[in-house]
Short mmCIF file of C-alpha atoms in Angstrom, two decimals:
data_model
loop_
_atom_site.label_atom_id
_atom_site.label_comp_id
_atom_site.label_asym_id
_atom_site.label_seq_id
_atom_site.Cartn_x
_atom_site.Cartn_y
_atom_site.Cartn_z
CA UNK A 1 131.75 140.95 63.21
CA UNK A 2 133.82 140.04 66.20
CA UNK A 3 132.41 142.88 68.26
CA UNK A 4 128.94 141.70 67.54
CA UNK A 5 129.69 138.18 68.68
CA UNK A 6 131.17 139.42 71.90
CA UNK A 7 128.18 141.63 72.48
CA UNK A 8 125.81 138.76 71.92
CA UNK A 9 127.71 136.51 74.29
CA UNK A 10 127.84 139.26 76.86
CA UNK A 11 124.15 139.89 76.61
CA UNK A 12 123.39 136.20 76.89
CA UNK A 13 125.60 135.89 79.94
CA UNK A 14 123.90 138.86 81.55
CA UNK A 15 120.48 137.43 80.90
CA UNK A 16 121.43 134.04 82.26
CA UNK A 17 122.89 135.56 85.40
CA UNK A 18 119.79 137.63 85.96
CA UNK A 19 117.52 134.69 85.40
CA UNK A 20 119.69 132.56 87.63
CA UNK A 21 119.51 134.92 90.56
CA UNK A 22 115.76 135.22 90.19
CA UNK A 23 115.63 131.47 90.35
CA UNK A 24 117.88 131.43 93.39
CA UNK A 25 115.47 133.75 95.18
CA UNK A 26 112.59 131.51 94.25
CA UNK A 27 114.38 128.40 95.41
CA UNK A 28 115.39 129.83 98.75
CA UNK A 29 111.73 130.52 99.38
CA UNK A 30 110.93 126.95 98.39
CA UNK A 31 113.65 125.72 100.67
CA UNK A 32 112.25 127.62 103.63
CA UNK A 33 108.77 126.29 102.96
CA UNK A 34 110.18 122.79 102.67
CA UNK A 35 112.05 123.05 105.94
CA UNK A 36 108.95 124.17 107.74
CA UNK A 37 106.98 121.32 106.25
CA UNK A 38 109.70 118.83 107.13
CA UNK A 39 109.68 119.85 110.78
CA UNK A 40 105.91 119.55 110.86
CA UNK A 41 105.98 116.12 109.19
CA UNK A 42 108.65 114.85 111.57
CA UNK A 43 106.65 115.98 114.59
CA UNK A 44 103.58 114.13 113.31
CA UNK A 45 105.60 110.96 112.73
CA UNK A 46 106.98 111.09 116.28
CA UNK A 47 103.47 111.56 117.59
CA UNK A 48 102.24 108.47 115.72
CA UNK A 49 105.28 106.47 116.88
CA UNK A 50 104.65 107.51 120.50
CA UNK A 51 101.37 105.56 120.45
CA UNK A 52 102.83 102.60 118.48
CA UNK A 53 100.87 103.73 115.45
CA UNK A 54 103.55 104.32 112.83
CA UNK A 55 102.88 102.81 109.40
CA UNK A 56 105.37 100.79 107.39
CA UNK A 57 106.27 103.09 104.54
CA UNK A 58 107.04 106.32 106.37
CA UNK A 59 110.70 105.76 107.25
CA UNK A 60 111.32 102.08 108.07
CA UNK A 61 114.70 101.18 106.60
CA UNK A 62 113.45 98.13 104.67
CA UNK A 63 110.41 99.84 103.16
CA UNK A 64 110.63 100.27 99.41
CA UNK A 65 108.85 103.63 99.57
CA UNK A 66 110.31 105.28 102.67
CA UNK A 67 108.44 108.51 102.05
CA UNK A 68 110.28 110.61 104.63
CA UNK A 69 113.86 109.72 103.64
CA UNK A 70 112.79 110.00 99.98
CA UNK A 71 111.49 113.51 100.60
CA UNK A 72 114.75 114.51 102.23
CA UNK A 73 116.72 113.02 99.34
CA UNK A 74 114.58 114.86 96.79
CA UNK A 75 115.17 118.15 98.59
CA UNK A 76 118.90 117.51 98.67
CA UNK A 77 118.80 117.02 94.91
CA UNK A 78 117.00 120.36 94.63
CA UNK A 79 113.59 118.95 93.72
CA UNK A 80 111.52 120.73 96.36
CA UNK A 81 108.29 120.14 94.53
CA UNK A 82 108.69 116.41 94.76
CA UNK A 83 109.89 116.70 98.36
CA UNK A 84 106.77 118.64 99.36
CA UNK A 85 104.54 116.09 97.66
CA UNK A 86 106.19 113.26 99.58
CA UNK A 87 105.96 115.16 102.86
CA UNK A 88 102.22 115.50 102.37
CA UNK A 89 102.00 111.70 102.16
CA UNK A 90 104.13 111.39 105.30
CA UNK A 91 101.84 113.79 107.14
CA UNK A 92 98.71 111.99 106.01
CA UNK A 93 100.01 108.57 107.01
CA UNK A 94 101.32 109.78 110.35
CA UNK A 95 98.04 111.46 111.23
CA UNK A 96 96.01 108.41 110.22
CA UNK A 97 98.31 106.12 112.20
CA UNK A 98 97.82 108.27 115.28
CA UNK A 99 94.05 108.41 114.84
CA UNK A 100 93.93 104.67 114.30
CA UNK A 101 95.82 104.01 117.54
CA UNK A 102 93.42 106.31 119.40
CA UNK A 103 90.42 104.55 117.89
CA UNK A 104 91.89 101.18 118.91
CA UNK A 105 92.54 102.20 122.51
CA UNK A 106 90.03 99.74 123.88
CA UNK A 107 90.75 96.93 121.45
CA UNK A 108 90.44 93.47 122.96
CA UNK A 109 88.91 90.09 122.38
CA UNK A 110 85.47 90.18 120.80
CA UNK A 111 82.82 87.59 120.58
CA UNK A 112 84.02 86.34 117.23
CA UNK A 113 81.57 83.54 116.58
CA UNK A 114 82.98 81.37 113.87
CA UNK B 1 86.09 115.60 154.41
CA UNK B 2 85.44 116.37 150.80
CA UNK B 3 88.92 115.20 149.99
CA UNK B 4 88.35 111.90 151.69
CA UNK B 5 85.10 111.45 149.82
CA UNK B 6 86.85 112.08 146.53
CA UNK B 7 89.60 109.71 147.48
CA UNK B 8 87.14 107.01 148.40
CA UNK B 9 85.23 107.62 145.23
CA UNK B 10 88.29 107.36 143.05
CA UNK B 11 89.45 104.30 144.95
CA UNK B 12 86.07 102.81 144.18
CA UNK B 13 86.43 103.69 140.53
CA UNK B 14 89.87 102.13 140.39
CA UNK B 15 88.55 98.99 142.04
CA UNK B 16 85.69 98.91 139.56
CA UNK B 17 87.87 99.31 136.53
CA UNK B 18 90.28 96.74 137.90
CA UNK B 19 87.36 94.37 138.19
CA UNK B 20 86.32 95.01 134.60
CA UNK B 21 89.66 93.73 133.31
CA UNK B 22 89.65 89.93 133.19
CA UNK B 23 92.57 88.20 134.85
CA UNK B 24 95.19 86.44 132.71
CA UNK B 25 93.75 83.15 133.92
CA UNK B 26 90.31 84.08 132.58
CA UNK B 27 91.83 85.28 129.31
CA UNK B 28 93.63 81.98 128.92
CA UNK B 29 90.46 80.02 129.54
CA UNK B 30 88.48 81.98 126.94
CA UNK B 31 91.30 81.84 124.42
CA UNK B 32 91.58 78.09 124.68
CA UNK B 33 87.83 77.49 124.72
CA UNK B 34 87.45 79.55 121.58
CA UNK B 35 89.94 77.48 119.58
CA UNK B 36 88.73 74.19 120.95
CA UNK B 37 85.20 75.07 119.84
CA UNK B 38 86.47 76.31 116.51
CA UNK B 39 88.48 73.17 115.80
CA UNK B 40 86.55 70.48 117.65
CA UNK B 41 88.36 67.66 115.86
CA UNK B 42 91.80 68.69 117.09
CA UNK B 43 93.34 67.95 120.46
CA UNK B 44 95.04 70.80 122.30
CA UNK B 45 98.51 69.59 121.43
CA UNK B 46 97.59 69.10 117.78
CA UNK B 47 96.73 72.77 117.46
CA UNK B 48 100.30 73.78 118.16
CA UNK B 49 101.24 72.37 114.76
CA UNK B 50 99.65 75.38 113.12
CA UNK B 51 98.91 75.03 109.44
CA UNK B 52 100.45 71.55 109.49
CA UNK B 53 97.57 70.46 111.70
CA UNK B 54 94.97 71.96 109.40
CA UNK B 55 96.00 70.93 105.92
CA UNK B 56 96.95 67.52 104.55
CA UNK B 57 99.50 68.80 102.01
CA UNK B 58 101.37 70.88 104.54
CA UNK B 59 101.25 68.02 106.98
CA UNK B 60 102.86 65.62 104.51
CA UNK B 61 105.56 68.09 103.56
CA UNK B 62 106.25 68.73 107.22
CA UNK B 63 106.42 65.05 108.16
CA UNK B 64 108.84 64.42 105.30
CA UNK B 65 110.99 67.31 106.54
CA UNK B 66 111.01 66.03 110.09
CA UNK B 67 112.51 62.73 108.94
CA UNK B 68 115.76 64.48 108.07
CA UNK B 69 115.35 67.68 110.01
CA UNK B 70 117.05 70.56 108.20
CA UNK B 71 117.51 72.33 111.55
CA UNK B 72 119.62 69.59 113.13
CA UNK B 73 123.00 71.01 112.16
CA UNK B 74 122.00 74.38 113.61
CA UNK B 75 120.78 72.85 116.84
CA UNK B 76 124.21 71.17 117.03
CA UNK B 77 125.86 74.55 116.54
CA UNK B 78 123.73 75.84 119.40
CA UNK B 79 124.92 72.99 121.59
CA UNK B 80 128.54 73.77 120.76
CA UNK B 81 127.99 77.41 121.67
CA UNK B 82 126.29 76.41 124.91
CA UNK B 83 129.28 74.27 125.88
CA UNK B 84 132.05 76.58 124.70
CA UNK B 85 133.61 78.52 127.57
CA UNK B 86 133.69 82.31 127.37
CA UNK B 87 137.09 84.04 127.35
CA UNK B 88 136.80 84.51 131.12
CA UNK B 89 136.50 80.75 131.61
CA UNK B 90 132.80 80.82 132.50
CA UNK B 91 130.00 79.63 130.23
CA UNK B 92 126.23 79.83 129.71
CA UNK B 93 125.82 77.24 132.45
CA UNK B 94 127.03 79.84 134.95
CA UNK B 95 124.07 82.04 134.04
CA UNK B 96 121.38 79.41 133.41
CA UNK B 97 122.37 76.40 135.49
CA UNK B 98 124.07 73.22 134.37
CA UNK B 99 121.05 71.43 132.92
CA UNK B 100 120.21 72.77 129.44
CA UNK B 101 116.83 71.03 129.49
CA UNK B 102 115.63 73.19 132.37
CA UNK B 103 116.09 76.60 130.78
CA UNK B 104 113.43 77.07 128.08
CA UNK B 105 110.46 76.64 130.44
CA UNK B 106 111.58 79.50 132.66
CA UNK B 107 111.10 82.08 129.90
CA UNK B 108 109.70 84.56 129.29
CA UNK B 109 109.83 85.62 132.92
CA UNK B 110 108.99 88.73 134.88
CA UNK B 111 111.99 90.59 136.29
CA UNK B 112 110.52 92.28 139.37
CA UNK B 113 113.66 94.28 140.10
CA UNK B 114 113.92 95.92 136.71
CA UNK B 115 110.17 95.74 136.08
CA UNK B 116 110.44 94.13 132.68
CA UNK B 117 109.81 90.97 130.73
CA UNK B 118 112.94 88.92 130.12
CA UNK B 119 112.80 86.61 127.12
CA UNK B 120 115.13 83.68 126.57
CA UNK B 121 117.00 85.57 123.86
CA UNK B 122 117.41 88.66 126.02
CA UNK B 123 118.78 86.48 128.82
CA UNK B 124 121.23 84.80 126.42
CA UNK B 125 122.69 88.11 125.34
CA UNK B 126 122.74 89.58 128.83
CA UNK B 127 124.69 86.53 129.95
CA UNK B 128 127.22 87.13 127.19
CA UNK B 129 127.56 90.80 128.04
CA UNK B 130 127.95 90.08 131.75
CA UNK B 131 130.87 87.83 130.84
CA UNK B 132 132.60 90.28 128.57
CA UNK B 133 131.46 88.68 125.31
CA UNK B 134 129.94 90.51 122.37
CA UNK B 135 126.15 90.05 122.26
CA UNK B 136 124.73 88.08 119.31
CA UNK B 137 122.55 89.72 116.66
CA UNK B 138 118.92 89.39 117.70
CA UNK B 139 116.88 87.64 115.04
CA UNK B 140 118.84 84.79 113.49
CA UNK B 141 122.18 83.03 113.51
CA UNK B 142 123.93 82.14 116.80
CA UNK B 143 121.15 83.48 119.04
CA UNK B 144 118.59 81.31 117.26
CA UNK B 145 120.95 78.30 117.39
CA UNK B 146 121.38 78.54 121.16
CA UNK B 147 117.69 79.21 121.68
CA UNK B 148 116.78 76.29 119.37
CA UNK B 149 119.14 74.00 121.28
CA UNK B 150 117.55 74.95 124.59
CA UNK B 151 114.08 74.46 123.08
CA UNK B 152 115.11 71.11 121.64
CA UNK B 153 116.39 69.97 125.01
CA UNK B 154 113.06 71.00 126.55
CA UNK B 155 110.90 69.07 124.07
CA UNK B 156 108.03 67.35 125.80
CA UNK B 157 107.84 69.86 128.66
CA UNK B 158 104.95 72.27 128.89
CA UNK B 159 104.96 76.02 128.40
CA UNK B 160 104.67 77.53 131.84
CA UNK B 161 104.70 81.31 131.90
CA UNK B 162 104.08 82.84 135.31
CA UNK B 163 102.42 86.23 135.51
CA UNK B 164 102.88 87.40 139.07
CA UNK B 165 100.15 89.38 140.75
CA UNK B 166 102.22 92.53 140.53
CA UNK B 167 100.69 95.65 138.98
CA UNK B 168 103.74 96.25 136.78
CA UNK B 169 103.74 92.68 135.48
CA UNK B 170 100.02 92.90 134.79
CA UNK B 171 100.59 96.17 132.98
CA UNK B 172 103.17 94.55 130.71
CA UNK B 173 100.77 91.66 130.09
CA UNK B 174 97.90 94.04 129.28
CA UNK B 175 100.16 95.99 126.96
CA UNK B 176 101.05 92.83 125.04
CA UNK B 177 97.43 91.75 124.95
CA UNK B 178 96.34 95.11 123.60
CA UNK B 179 99.03 95.02 120.94
CA UNK B 180 97.72 91.64 119.82
CA UNK B 181 94.12 92.79 119.46
CA UNK B 182 94.57 96.33 118.10
CA UNK B 183 94.30 96.94 114.39
CA UNK B 184 97.34 98.68 113.00
CA UNK B 185 99.10 99.69 109.84
CA UNK B 186 97.72 100.99 106.58
CA UNK B 187 95.77 97.76 106.09
CA UNK B 188 94.11 98.11 109.50
CA UNK B 189 94.60 94.50 110.58
CA UNK B 190 95.19 92.99 114.01
CA UNK B 191 97.09 89.83 114.89
CA UNK B 192 93.77 88.51 116.16
CA UNK B 193 92.02 89.20 112.85
CA UNK B 194 94.30 86.72 111.10
CA UNK B 195 95.25 84.28 113.86
CA UNK B 196 92.06 84.17 115.96
CA UNK B 197 89.00 85.28 114.04
CA UNK B 198 89.97 83.79 110.67
CA UNK B 199 92.38 81.05 111.79
CA UNK B 200 91.96 78.10 109.47
CA UNK B 201 90.92 80.24 106.51
CA UNK B 202 93.10 81.10 103.56
CA UNK B 203 94.45 84.57 102.88
CA UNK B 204 95.53 84.56 99.25
CA UNK B 205 97.66 81.39 99.05
CA UNK B 206 98.35 81.19 102.80
CA UNK B 207 96.50 79.18 105.39
CA UNK B 208 96.20 81.05 108.69
CA UNK B 209 97.42 79.27 111.82
CA UNK B 210 95.66 79.55 115.18
CA UNK B 211 97.54 81.71 117.70
CA UNK B 212 96.98 79.01 120.31
CA UNK B 213 100.22 77.03 120.39
CA UNK B 214 102.08 79.45 118.12
CA UNK B 215 105.07 79.73 120.42
CA UNK B 216 105.67 76.03 121.14
CA UNK B 217 108.09 75.51 118.25
CA UNK B 218 110.10 78.73 118.31
CA UNK B 219 112.69 79.47 117.15
CA UNK B 220 111.13 78.12 114.00
CA UNK B 221 112.92 76.76 110.95
CA UNK B 222 111.32 78.23 107.83
CA UNK B 223 111.87 77.03 104.29
CA UNK B 224 111.52 80.61 103.12
CA UNK B 225 114.24 81.85 105.45
CA UNK B 226 116.50 78.91 104.57
CA UNK B 227 116.21 79.82 100.88
CA UNK B 228 117.17 83.40 101.63
CA UNK B 229 120.29 82.49 103.60
CA UNK B 230 123.61 81.44 102.12
CA UNK B 231 124.06 78.28 104.18
CA UNK B 232 120.46 77.08 104.35
CA UNK B 233 119.98 78.36 107.90
CA UNK B 234 116.22 78.87 108.21
CA UNK B 235 116.11 79.39 111.96
CA UNK B 236 114.58 82.60 113.24
CA UNK B 237 113.37 83.87 116.60
CA UNK B 238 109.82 84.71 117.56
CA UNK B 239 110.57 88.42 117.25
CA UNK B 240 111.80 87.94 113.70
CA UNK B 241 108.36 86.50 112.90
CA UNK B 242 106.60 89.38 114.71
CA UNK B 243 108.44 91.79 112.44
CA UNK B 244 107.33 89.88 109.34
CA UNK B 245 103.68 89.92 110.40
CA UNK B 246 103.76 93.64 111.33
CA UNK B 247 105.07 94.28 107.85
CA UNK B 248 102.09 92.44 106.37
CA UNK B 249 99.81 94.81 108.23
CA UNK B 250 101.81 97.63 106.64
CA UNK B 251 102.80 98.75 110.10
CA UNK B 252 106.36 99.62 110.95
CA UNK B 253 107.99 96.59 112.61
CA UNK B 254 109.50 97.17 116.06
CA UNK B 255 113.01 96.20 116.98
CA UNK B 256 113.56 92.64 118.13
CA UNK B 257 113.59 92.60 121.95
CA UNK B 258 112.02 96.05 122.17
CA UNK B 259 109.65 96.51 125.10
CA UNK B 260 106.66 96.21 122.76
CA UNK B 261 107.69 92.80 121.43
CA UNK B 262 108.74 91.49 124.84
CA UNK B 263 105.36 92.45 126.27
CA UNK B 264 103.63 90.90 123.26
CA UNK B 265 105.63 87.73 123.82
CA UNK B 266 104.60 87.69 127.51
CA UNK B 267 100.94 87.60 126.50
CA UNK B 268 101.43 85.40 123.44
CA UNK B 269 103.41 82.71 125.29
CA UNK B 270 101.08 82.80 128.27
CA UNK B 271 98.18 81.98 125.95
CA UNK B 272 99.95 78.70 125.12
CA UNK B 273 100.50 77.69 128.75
CA UNK B 274 100.07 73.99 129.25
CA UNK B 275 100.98 73.13 125.66
CA UNK B 276 103.96 70.95 124.84
CA UNK B 277 107.22 72.44 123.63
CA UNK B 278 108.31 71.13 120.24
CA UNK B 279 111.12 73.47 119.22
CA UNK B 280 112.41 73.91 116.67
CA UNK B 281 109.94 72.83 114.04
CA UNK B 282 109.65 73.20 110.29
CA UNK B 283 107.29 75.69 108.63
CA UNK B 284 107.14 76.73 104.99
CA UNK C 1 75.39 104.64 37.88
CA UNK C 2 78.39 106.53 39.06
CA UNK C 3 76.30 108.67 41.35
CA UNK C 4 74.55 105.69 42.81
CA UNK C 5 77.82 104.03 43.40
CA UNK C 6 79.10 107.07 45.12
CA UNK C 7 76.04 107.14 47.36
CA UNK C 8 76.54 103.57 48.36
CA UNK C 9 80.15 104.19 49.10
CA UNK C 10 79.25 107.18 51.25
CA UNK C 11 76.65 105.21 53.13
CA UNK C 12 79.17 102.47 53.59
CA UNK C 13 81.74 104.88 54.86
CA UNK C 14 79.28 106.39 57.33
CA UNK C 15 78.33 102.96 58.58
CA UNK C 16 81.95 101.97 58.82
CA UNK C 17 82.80 105.10 60.75
CA UNK C 18 79.89 104.54 63.14
CA UNK C 19 81.07 100.99 63.59
CA UNK C 20 84.56 102.17 64.36
CA UNK C 21 83.31 104.62 66.94
CA UNK C 22 81.21 101.93 68.61
CA UNK C 23 84.10 99.53 68.59
CA UNK C 24 86.36 102.18 70.04
CA UNK C 25 83.87 102.87 72.81
CA UNK C 26 83.47 99.21 73.59
CA UNK C 27 87.21 98.71 73.76
CA UNK C 28 87.58 101.79 75.95
CA UNK C 29 85.26 100.35 78.58
CA UNK C 30 86.79 96.95 77.98
CA UNK C 31 90.20 98.39 78.77
CA UNK C 32 88.80 100.23 81.81
CA UNK C 33 87.46 96.92 83.08
CA UNK C 34 90.83 95.34 82.46
CA UNK C 35 92.44 98.13 84.47
CA UNK C 36 89.99 97.55 87.30
CA UNK C 37 90.72 93.85 87.24
CA UNK C 38 94.44 94.44 87.36
CA UNK C 39 94.04 96.73 90.37
CA UNK C 40 91.77 94.23 92.12
CA UNK C 41 94.22 91.36 91.63
CA UNK C 42 97.51 93.21 92.23
CA UNK C 43 98.96 92.27 95.64
CA UNK C 44 100.31 95.78 96.08
CA UNK C 45 97.00 97.46 95.18
CA UNK C 46 93.53 96.06 95.94
CA UNK C 47 94.59 92.47 96.49
CA UNK C 48 90.90 91.61 96.79
CA UNK C 49 91.91 88.03 95.96
CA UNK C 50 93.57 87.82 99.36
CA UNK C 51 90.10 87.36 100.82
CA UNK C 52 87.61 86.93 97.94
CA UNK C 53 87.24 84.42 95.18
CA UNK C 54 86.87 86.29 91.88
CA UNK C 55 86.46 84.74 88.45
CA UNK C 56 89.78 84.67 86.60
CA UNK C 57 91.86 85.05 89.78
CA UNK C 58 94.26 82.46 91.12
CA UNK C 59 95.20 81.54 94.69
CA UNK C 60 92.15 83.29 96.07
CA UNK C 61 91.55 83.34 99.82
CA UNK C 62 88.26 82.47 101.50
CA UNK C 63 87.94 85.06 104.25
CA UNK C 64 85.18 87.09 102.59
CA UNK C 65 82.32 85.91 100.34
CA UNK C 66 83.06 85.11 96.67
CA UNK C 67 82.42 88.19 94.53
CA UNK C 68 79.91 87.16 91.87
CA UNK C 69 76.47 88.23 90.61
CA UNK C 70 77.28 91.63 91.99
CA UNK C 71 74.44 93.45 90.24
CA UNK C 72 72.03 91.28 92.16
CA UNK C 73 73.82 91.78 95.47
CA UNK C 74 74.29 95.50 94.84
CA UNK C 75 71.72 96.86 92.37
CA UNK C 76 72.85 100.29 93.50
CA UNK C 77 76.39 100.81 92.27
CA UNK C 78 76.98 103.66 94.71
CA UNK C 79 76.40 101.25 97.58
CA UNK C 80 78.95 98.87 96.12
CA UNK C 81 81.44 101.69 95.83
CA UNK C 82 80.79 102.69 99.43
CA UNK C 83 81.47 99.10 100.55
CA UNK C 84 84.80 99.07 98.73
CA UNK C 85 85.66 102.58 99.89
CA UNK C 86 85.18 101.82 103.59
CA UNK C 87 83.83 98.44 104.73
CA UNK C 88 83.82 99.64 108.36
CA UNK C 89 80.63 101.56 107.69
CA UNK C 90 78.71 98.30 107.46
CA UNK C 91 80.82 96.31 109.93
CA UNK C 92 83.00 98.29 112.37
CA UNK C 93 85.14 95.19 113.14
CA UNK C 94 85.61 94.10 109.54
CA UNK C 95 88.96 92.68 108.44
CA UNK C 96 88.46 94.29 105.01
CA UNK C 97 90.90 97.20 104.74
CA UNK C 98 89.52 100.75 104.47
CA UNK C 99 90.77 101.29 100.92
CA UNK C 100 89.53 104.87 100.56
CA UNK C 101 90.16 106.51 103.97
CA UNK C 102 93.65 104.94 104.28
CA UNK C 103 94.46 105.81 100.66
CA UNK C 104 95.39 102.25 99.82
CA UNK C 105 93.69 103.02 96.50
CA UNK C 106 93.03 106.46 95.01
CA UNK C 107 89.54 107.75 94.17
CA UNK C 108 90.08 106.96 90.52
CA UNK C 109 91.39 103.48 91.28
CA UNK C 110 88.34 102.76 93.43
CA UNK C 111 86.09 103.82 90.53
CA UNK C 112 87.89 101.40 88.25
CA UNK C 113 87.72 98.55 90.76
CA UNK C 114 84.03 99.25 91.42
CA UNK C 115 83.26 99.06 87.69
CA UNK C 116 85.09 95.77 87.41
CA UNK C 117 83.40 94.23 90.47
CA UNK C 118 79.98 95.56 89.45
CA UNK C 119 80.25 93.70 86.16
CA UNK C 120 81.11 90.36 87.74
#
């Protein structure tokens, strides 16, 4: 009886350990992908900021969304999936902000009429 | 020979493109004409009252407020700060001159040495730093009190921003002008969309003020800001307001007194040249 | 007698069931319209009321034209959707935000808003 219990526990422990290390391998891959994405996102944000085109919710401290800091926080908590999703939003907004600034290069007074 | 030709050609191009850009004087004329045609019933100095000039309800609320001005105690605090000597025995008068009524009209000004726009608030803090005092925070509190006091003392004088014919000063002016007209943020709105093109219309519950005369009553005393503060202090600087409007565009606000906002202020104040200072004033 | 009764009951049940299905369908589109309305009025979403008067909305602005009789203005619903998706196509200087390209609203949300506006 006792032997059997021990065996079961041992087997369970073994399985868990094995599963755990497989997961660790998976998550280190995720982490690497995340870090690459983060660097890319940050570069895009700097590019938008360099032409005064950064949008409100990317990283401004009083924004309720703060997509970039939220992505970093999610990754810290181990939720890389969420982090990657948020980084995609950061990248989209940064690219659009840059494009917008380029499109507005010649902005000036128009004949508004009334 | 070829080089000279190219040089001449590019000089010609530069001259041409320089010609294509209207001078600040021309900009000012068009800006004013536009609003005077848009609001033919209002005199130039009425326009500075923003939404209070356009809407009877706001006007009544404002007039009631001005009978017992909620900003008075903060203007008094500004006066006390103006008069209080620094630890080194000097005071603001050593930076700005003895007469507090002669300060507001000198700003914003072009600093040819450092090639930058100097706003009144920047000058206040640089004076403190030069005298070994800690600079004030930028957007509200003591800096707004001192600025409001200086504006109050200058009531009745006219905005008089000078844009020297210096390529760097013109560049700063053009930068501010561009910032004003360019759409930005997720909502793709420009300052001019709301305060030029659709001035006088309502956006949701808010009436939109004309940009002409905007700066005459800054720092402004806002009911909204007073409600948010512990001691009912609703005073805020022009750059505090810029931040609020950038946020409405869903653009990231810039820091108060950043180059962007100082250049914007250079343009924005210049557009109100000739209008009468009435700082501080009440807005909702 | 019994059989007849049974027949009637069956017919009744069929009718009832059909009625239920119809009612369910109607309330589904009713609730879709309500969703569209909510999105159109919400300050953090469409906020169309910022600039347009819309029946049932409060504190509407007057920057754009009132949105009413939309089927007459836009018999073609796809054109209406395109206007809401990106107003710059019709007027490059428009103040109306580019809801689709800037992802202020998602594709699905724009469908819901379009349905709501189309039925005004």
